[in-house]
Short mmCIF file of C-alpha atoms in Angstrom, two decimals:
data_model
loop_
_atom_site.label_atom_id
_atom_site.label_comp_id
_atom_site.label_asym_id
_atom_site.label_seq_id
_atom_site.Cartn_x
_atom_site.Cartn_y
_atom_site.Cartn_z
CA UNK A 1153 -4.69 -15.29 56.80
CA UNK A 1154 -4.40 -12.06 58.57
CA UNK A 1155 -5.70 -10.32 55.44
CA UNK A 1156 -8.63 -12.78 55.10
CA UNK A 1157 -9.54 -12.03 58.84
CA UNK A 1158 -9.20 -8.28 58.16
CA UNK A 1159 -11.64 -8.69 55.14
CA UNK A 1160 -14.23 -10.41 57.21
CA UNK A 1161 -13.87 -8.02 59.98
CA UNK A 1162 -14.45 -5.16 57.37
CA UNK A 1163 -17.53 -6.90 55.92
CA UNK A 1164 -18.82 -7.40 59.41
CA UNK A 1165 -18.50 -3.72 60.15
CA UNK A 1166 -20.10 -2.59 57.11
CA UNK A 1167 -23.06 -4.98 57.63
CA UNK A 1168 -23.47 -3.37 61.38
CA UNK A 1169 -23.46 0.01 59.72
CA UNK A 1170 -26.02 -0.86 57.30
CA UNK A 1171 -28.27 -2.25 59.76
CA UNK A 1172 -28.05 0.78 61.92
CA UNK A 1173 -28.62 2.99 58.98
CA UNK A 1174 -31.76 1.10 58.23
CA UNK A 1175 -32.91 1.26 61.78
CA UNK A 1176 -32.16 4.96 62.37
CA UNK A 1177 -33.21 6.42 58.89
CA UNK A 1178 -35.02 3.89 56.98
CA UNK A 1179 -32.49 3.96 54.25
CA UNK A 1180 -30.13 1.60 52.53
CA UNK A 1181 -27.84 1.31 49.59
CA UNK A 1182 -28.96 -1.20 46.89
CA UNK A 1183 -26.07 -2.26 44.71
CA UNK A 1184 -25.93 -6.00 44.21
CA UNK A 1185 -28.23 -6.04 40.98
CA UNK A 1186 -26.99 -7.89 37.87
CA UNK A 1187 -26.02 -4.82 36.21
CA UNK A 1188 -24.52 -2.99 39.17
CA UNK A 1189 -27.00 -0.20 39.65
CA UNK A 1190 -26.07 1.90 42.55
CA UNK A 1191 -29.33 3.09 44.37
CA UNK A 1192 -30.10 4.69 47.47
CA UNK A 1193 -33.39 3.47 49.00
CA UNK A 1194 -35.11 5.89 51.12
CA UNK A 1195 -38.27 5.36 53.22
CA UNK A 1196 -40.53 8.18 54.31
CA UNK A 1197 -42.94 6.80 56.82
CA UNK A 1198 -45.29 8.08 59.74
CA UNK A 1199 -45.36 11.81 60.34
CA UNK A 1200 -43.02 14.15 58.89
CA UNK A 1201 -41.24 15.77 61.64
CA UNK A 1202 -40.17 19.38 61.62
CA UNK A 1203 -38.76 21.62 64.26
CA UNK A 1204 -40.59 20.30 67.11
CA UNK A 1205 -40.26 16.45 67.98
CA UNK A 1206 -43.52 14.35 67.51
CA UNK A 1207 -44.72 12.27 70.66
CA UNK A 1208 -42.49 9.36 71.51
CA UNK A 1209 -45.43 6.82 70.49
CA UNK A 1210 -45.68 8.25 66.98
CA UNK A 1211 -43.53 6.85 64.21
CA UNK A 1212 -41.84 9.67 62.29
CA UNK A 1213 -39.43 10.84 59.64
CA UNK A 1214 -36.96 13.48 60.81
CA UNK A 1215 -36.26 15.98 57.88
CA UNK A 1216 -32.70 16.73 59.63
CA UNK A 1217 -31.78 13.04 58.81
CA UNK A 1218 -33.17 13.25 55.24
CA UNK A 1219 -31.54 16.54 53.99
CA UNK A 1220 -27.81 15.58 54.46
CA UNK A 1221 -28.70 12.05 53.07
CA UNK A 1222 -30.10 13.77 49.92
CA UNK A 1223 -27.03 15.95 49.69
CA UNK A 1224 -24.94 12.77 49.77
CA UNK A 1225 -27.06 11.24 46.83
CA UNK A 1226 -26.30 14.18 44.84
CA UNK A 1227 -22.60 14.51 45.43
CA UNK A 1228 -21.65 10.83 45.55
CA UNK A 1229 -19.99 9.28 42.60
CA UNK A 1230 -21.13 5.83 43.72
CA UNK A 1231 -24.75 6.58 43.88
CA UNK A 1232 -26.67 6.58 40.65
CA UNK A 1233 -30.35 6.99 41.52
CA UNK A 1234 -32.79 7.40 44.37
CA UNK A 1235 -35.84 5.23 45.09
CA UNK A 1236 -38.42 6.81 47.57
CA UNK A 1237 -40.79 4.52 49.50
CA UNK A 1238 -43.79 6.68 50.88
CA UNK A 1239 -46.31 5.77 53.53
CA UNK A 1240 -47.10 8.87 55.53
CA UNK A 1241 -50.04 10.73 56.82
CA UNK A 1242 -48.33 13.96 56.25
CA UNK A 1243 -46.87 16.36 59.10
CA UNK A 1244 -44.97 19.61 59.23
CA UNK A 1245 -45.58 21.69 55.97
CA UNK A 1246 -42.29 23.56 56.11
CA UNK A 1247 -40.19 20.30 56.75
CA UNK A 1248 -42.13 18.44 53.93
CA UNK A 1249 -41.77 21.08 51.51
CA UNK A 1250 -38.09 21.33 52.01
CA UNK A 1251 -37.54 17.83 51.62
CA UNK A 1252 -39.69 17.89 48.29
CA UNK A 1253 -37.84 20.64 46.86
CA UNK A 1254 -34.64 18.98 47.67
CA UNK A 1255 -35.58 15.72 46.14
CA UNK A 1256 -37.00 17.69 43.06
CA UNK A 1257 -33.47 19.61 42.75
CA UNK A 1258 -31.58 16.36 42.44
CA UNK A 1259 -29.72 15.93 38.98
CA UNK A 1260 -29.80 11.99 39.11
CA UNK A 1261 -32.67 9.66 38.43
CA UNK A 1262 -35.41 9.52 41.09
CA UNK A 1263 -38.56 7.40 41.42
CA UNK A 1264 -41.12 7.46 44.16
CA UNK A 1265 -43.56 4.51 45.17
CA UNK A 1266 -46.65 5.41 47.21
CA UNK A 1267 -47.33 2.34 49.35
CA UNK A 1268 -50.33 2.75 52.11
CA UNK A 1269 -50.73 6.30 51.39
CA UNK A 1270 -48.94 9.80 50.99
CA UNK A 1271 -51.40 12.24 52.49
CA UNK A 1272 -51.34 16.06 52.96
CA UNK A 1273 -47.78 17.18 52.55
CA UNK A 1274 -47.07 13.64 51.46
CA UNK A 1275 -48.46 14.68 48.00
CA UNK A 1276 -45.48 17.07 47.20
CA UNK A 1277 -43.03 14.38 48.34
CA UNK A 1278 -44.58 11.93 46.00
CA UNK A 1279 -44.68 14.12 43.10
CA UNK A 1280 -41.07 15.56 43.58
CA UNK A 1281 -39.46 12.51 42.04
CA UNK A 1282 -38.96 12.54 38.22
CA UNK A 1283 -41.31 9.57 38.05
CA UNK A 1284 -43.96 8.36 40.55
CA UNK A 1285 -45.73 5.13 41.21
CA UNK A 1286 -48.60 4.17 43.36
CA UNK A 1287 -49.80 0.64 44.29
CA UNK A 1288 -53.36 0.00 43.39
CA UNK A 1289 -54.56 0.27 47.09
CA UNK A 1290 -52.53 3.28 47.79
CA UNK A 1291 -54.26 6.64 48.57
CA UNK A 1292 -53.51 10.18 48.28
CA UNK A 1293 -55.33 12.92 50.12
CA UNK A 1294 -55.49 16.55 49.02
CA UNK A 1295 -56.74 18.95 51.72
CA UNK A 1296 -56.18 22.68 52.76
CA UNK A 1297 -53.51 23.56 55.17
CA UNK A 1298 -54.51 23.22 58.81
CA UNK A 1299 -53.14 25.11 61.84
CA UNK A 1300 -51.68 23.31 64.79
CA UNK A 1301 -51.62 25.13 68.16
CA UNK A 1302 -52.56 28.77 68.78
CA UNK A 1303 -54.03 30.60 65.83
CA UNK A 1304 -54.38 34.33 65.93
CA UNK A 1305 -57.84 35.02 64.08
CA UNK A 1306 -56.70 38.03 62.22
CA UNK A 1307 -56.59 38.64 58.42
CA UNK A 1308 -52.82 38.46 58.38
CA UNK A 1309 -53.01 34.84 59.83
CA UNK A 1310 -55.44 33.85 57.19
CA UNK A 1311 -53.40 35.29 54.38
CA UNK A 1312 -50.37 33.38 55.54
CA UNK A 1313 -52.06 30.08 55.57
CA UNK A 1314 -53.41 30.89 52.04
CA UNK A 1315 -49.96 31.59 50.83
CA UNK A 1316 -48.74 28.48 52.18
CA UNK A 1317 -51.56 26.58 50.62
CA UNK A 1318 -50.71 28.20 47.41
CA UNK A 1319 -47.02 27.26 47.61
CA UNK A 1320 -48.24 23.65 48.17
CA UNK A 1321 -50.77 23.72 44.96
CA UNK A 1322 -47.98 25.30 43.02
CA UNK A 1323 -45.49 22.50 43.64
CA UNK A 1324 -47.88 19.99 42.93
CA UNK A 1325 -48.85 21.33 39.73
CA UNK A 1326 -45.22 22.09 38.70
CA UNK A 1327 -44.17 18.48 39.30
CA UNK A 1328 -47.37 16.49 38.01
CA UNK A 1329 -49.83 16.45 35.15
CA UNK A 1330 -52.50 18.25 37.16
CA UNK A 1331 -53.41 22.12 36.89
CA UNK A 1332 -53.14 24.25 39.96
CA UNK A 1333 -56.95 25.01 39.37
CA UNK A 1334 -57.97 21.40 39.45
CA UNK A 1335 -55.73 20.72 42.63
CA UNK A 1336 -57.66 23.46 44.19
CA UNK A 1337 -60.90 22.14 43.36
CA UNK A 1338 -60.18 18.68 44.94
CA UNK A 1339 -58.63 20.43 47.93
CA UNK A 1340 -61.81 22.33 48.83
CA UNK A 1341 -64.20 19.61 47.68
CA UNK A 1342 -66.83 19.39 50.77
CA UNK A 1343 -68.44 16.22 49.50
CA UNK A 1344 -65.51 13.59 49.87
CA UNK A 1345 -64.41 13.60 53.55
CA UNK A 1346 -66.19 13.16 56.67
CA UNK A 1347 -65.93 16.33 58.90
CA UNK A 1348 -63.48 17.92 56.60
CA UNK A 1349 -62.93 19.35 53.01
CA UNK A 1350 -60.60 17.74 50.38
CA UNK A 1351 -60.37 14.62 48.32
CA UNK A 1352 -59.03 11.05 48.67
CA UNK A 1353 -57.64 9.40 45.35
CA UNK A 1354 -56.90 5.66 45.31
CA UNK A 1355 -54.26 4.28 43.01
CA UNK A 1356 -56.04 4.33 39.55
CA UNK A 1357 -57.82 7.71 40.45
CA UNK A 1358 -54.48 9.26 41.35
CA UNK A 1359 -53.22 8.30 37.90
CA UNK A 1360 -56.37 9.47 36.16
CA UNK A 1361 -56.13 12.78 37.57
CA UNK A 1362 -52.55 13.18 36.62
CA UNK A 1363 -51.21 13.56 40.17
CA UNK A 1364 -49.19 10.15 39.95
CA UNK A 1365 -47.51 8.95 36.71
CA UNK A 1366 -48.50 5.09 36.99
CA UNK A 1367 -49.87 2.30 38.96
CA UNK A 1368 -47.45 -0.41 39.95
CA UNK A 1369 -45.46 -1.98 42.79
CA UNK A 1370 -41.83 -2.36 43.66
CA UNK A 1371 -40.65 -4.19 40.66
CA UNK A 1372 -42.20 -1.71 38.27
CA UNK A 1373 -40.39 1.15 40.35
CA UNK A 1374 -37.20 -0.59 40.23
CA UNK A 1375 -37.33 -1.49 36.41
CA UNK A 1376 -38.12 2.29 35.63
CA UNK A 1377 -35.38 3.39 37.80
CA UNK A 1378 -32.92 1.02 35.95
CA UNK A 1379 -34.12 2.43 32.77
CA UNK A 1380 -33.70 6.06 33.93
CA UNK A 1381 -30.13 5.21 35.13
CA UNK A 1382 -29.23 3.56 31.97
CA UNK A 1383 -30.32 6.83 30.07
CA UNK A 1384 -28.48 9.00 32.73
CA UNK A 1385 -25.26 6.87 32.11
CA UNK A 1386 -25.27 7.14 28.29
CA UNK A 1387 -25.77 11.13 28.57
CA UNK A 1388 -23.13 11.20 31.28
CA UNK A 1389 -20.66 9.27 28.88
CA UNK A 1390 -21.38 11.50 26.01
CA UNK A 1391 -20.55 14.48 28.11
CA UNK A 1392 -17.12 13.19 29.20
#
């Protein structure tokens, strides 16, 4: 009887921790599927927060939460794959690139799914997974790097911004089926966005351009991740 009560208390504690993790970090472990796929679900929503906190009214994703979580995905024997849900307008470039680089470096299966949109620095985050999906109504916006706060109007400042922009376009090209030249063309397009340069791509367009792998929803993303985990398991068993 005491053992049953202890088990109940343990389950309740785990559920409390699960709910707190969802609330604080937008992540949860998915491990109740038929074939027992152990998947980490990670949501990246709102603005990507960097070294400075965004305003209290703005929904944000904090990179200091994500980096340890991604390290756990790589190191854990329990987690077999990562599913990333994206609905972000962008944010801090350095923070976004650091998250994208870390996702890209994971050895385990990773799939991303763009829901509402994945704009600006959200582009590298979407393509950082080994396979990417976008819903039909989802959008990607590619535009030049912008400066927040004080900007010193000298050649060195402009060169630094261009180098940062080059880092982004190189990452996008390396992790998608688009060339860096084509990305730069879309980035500097003056006809697409009002009062700005850049390009908005909807679901089918993003796939046609080669930025995203496939149009699909949650079931498609999960099925693909399951397939990738099956392949990963087979390779792992051969190497043992």
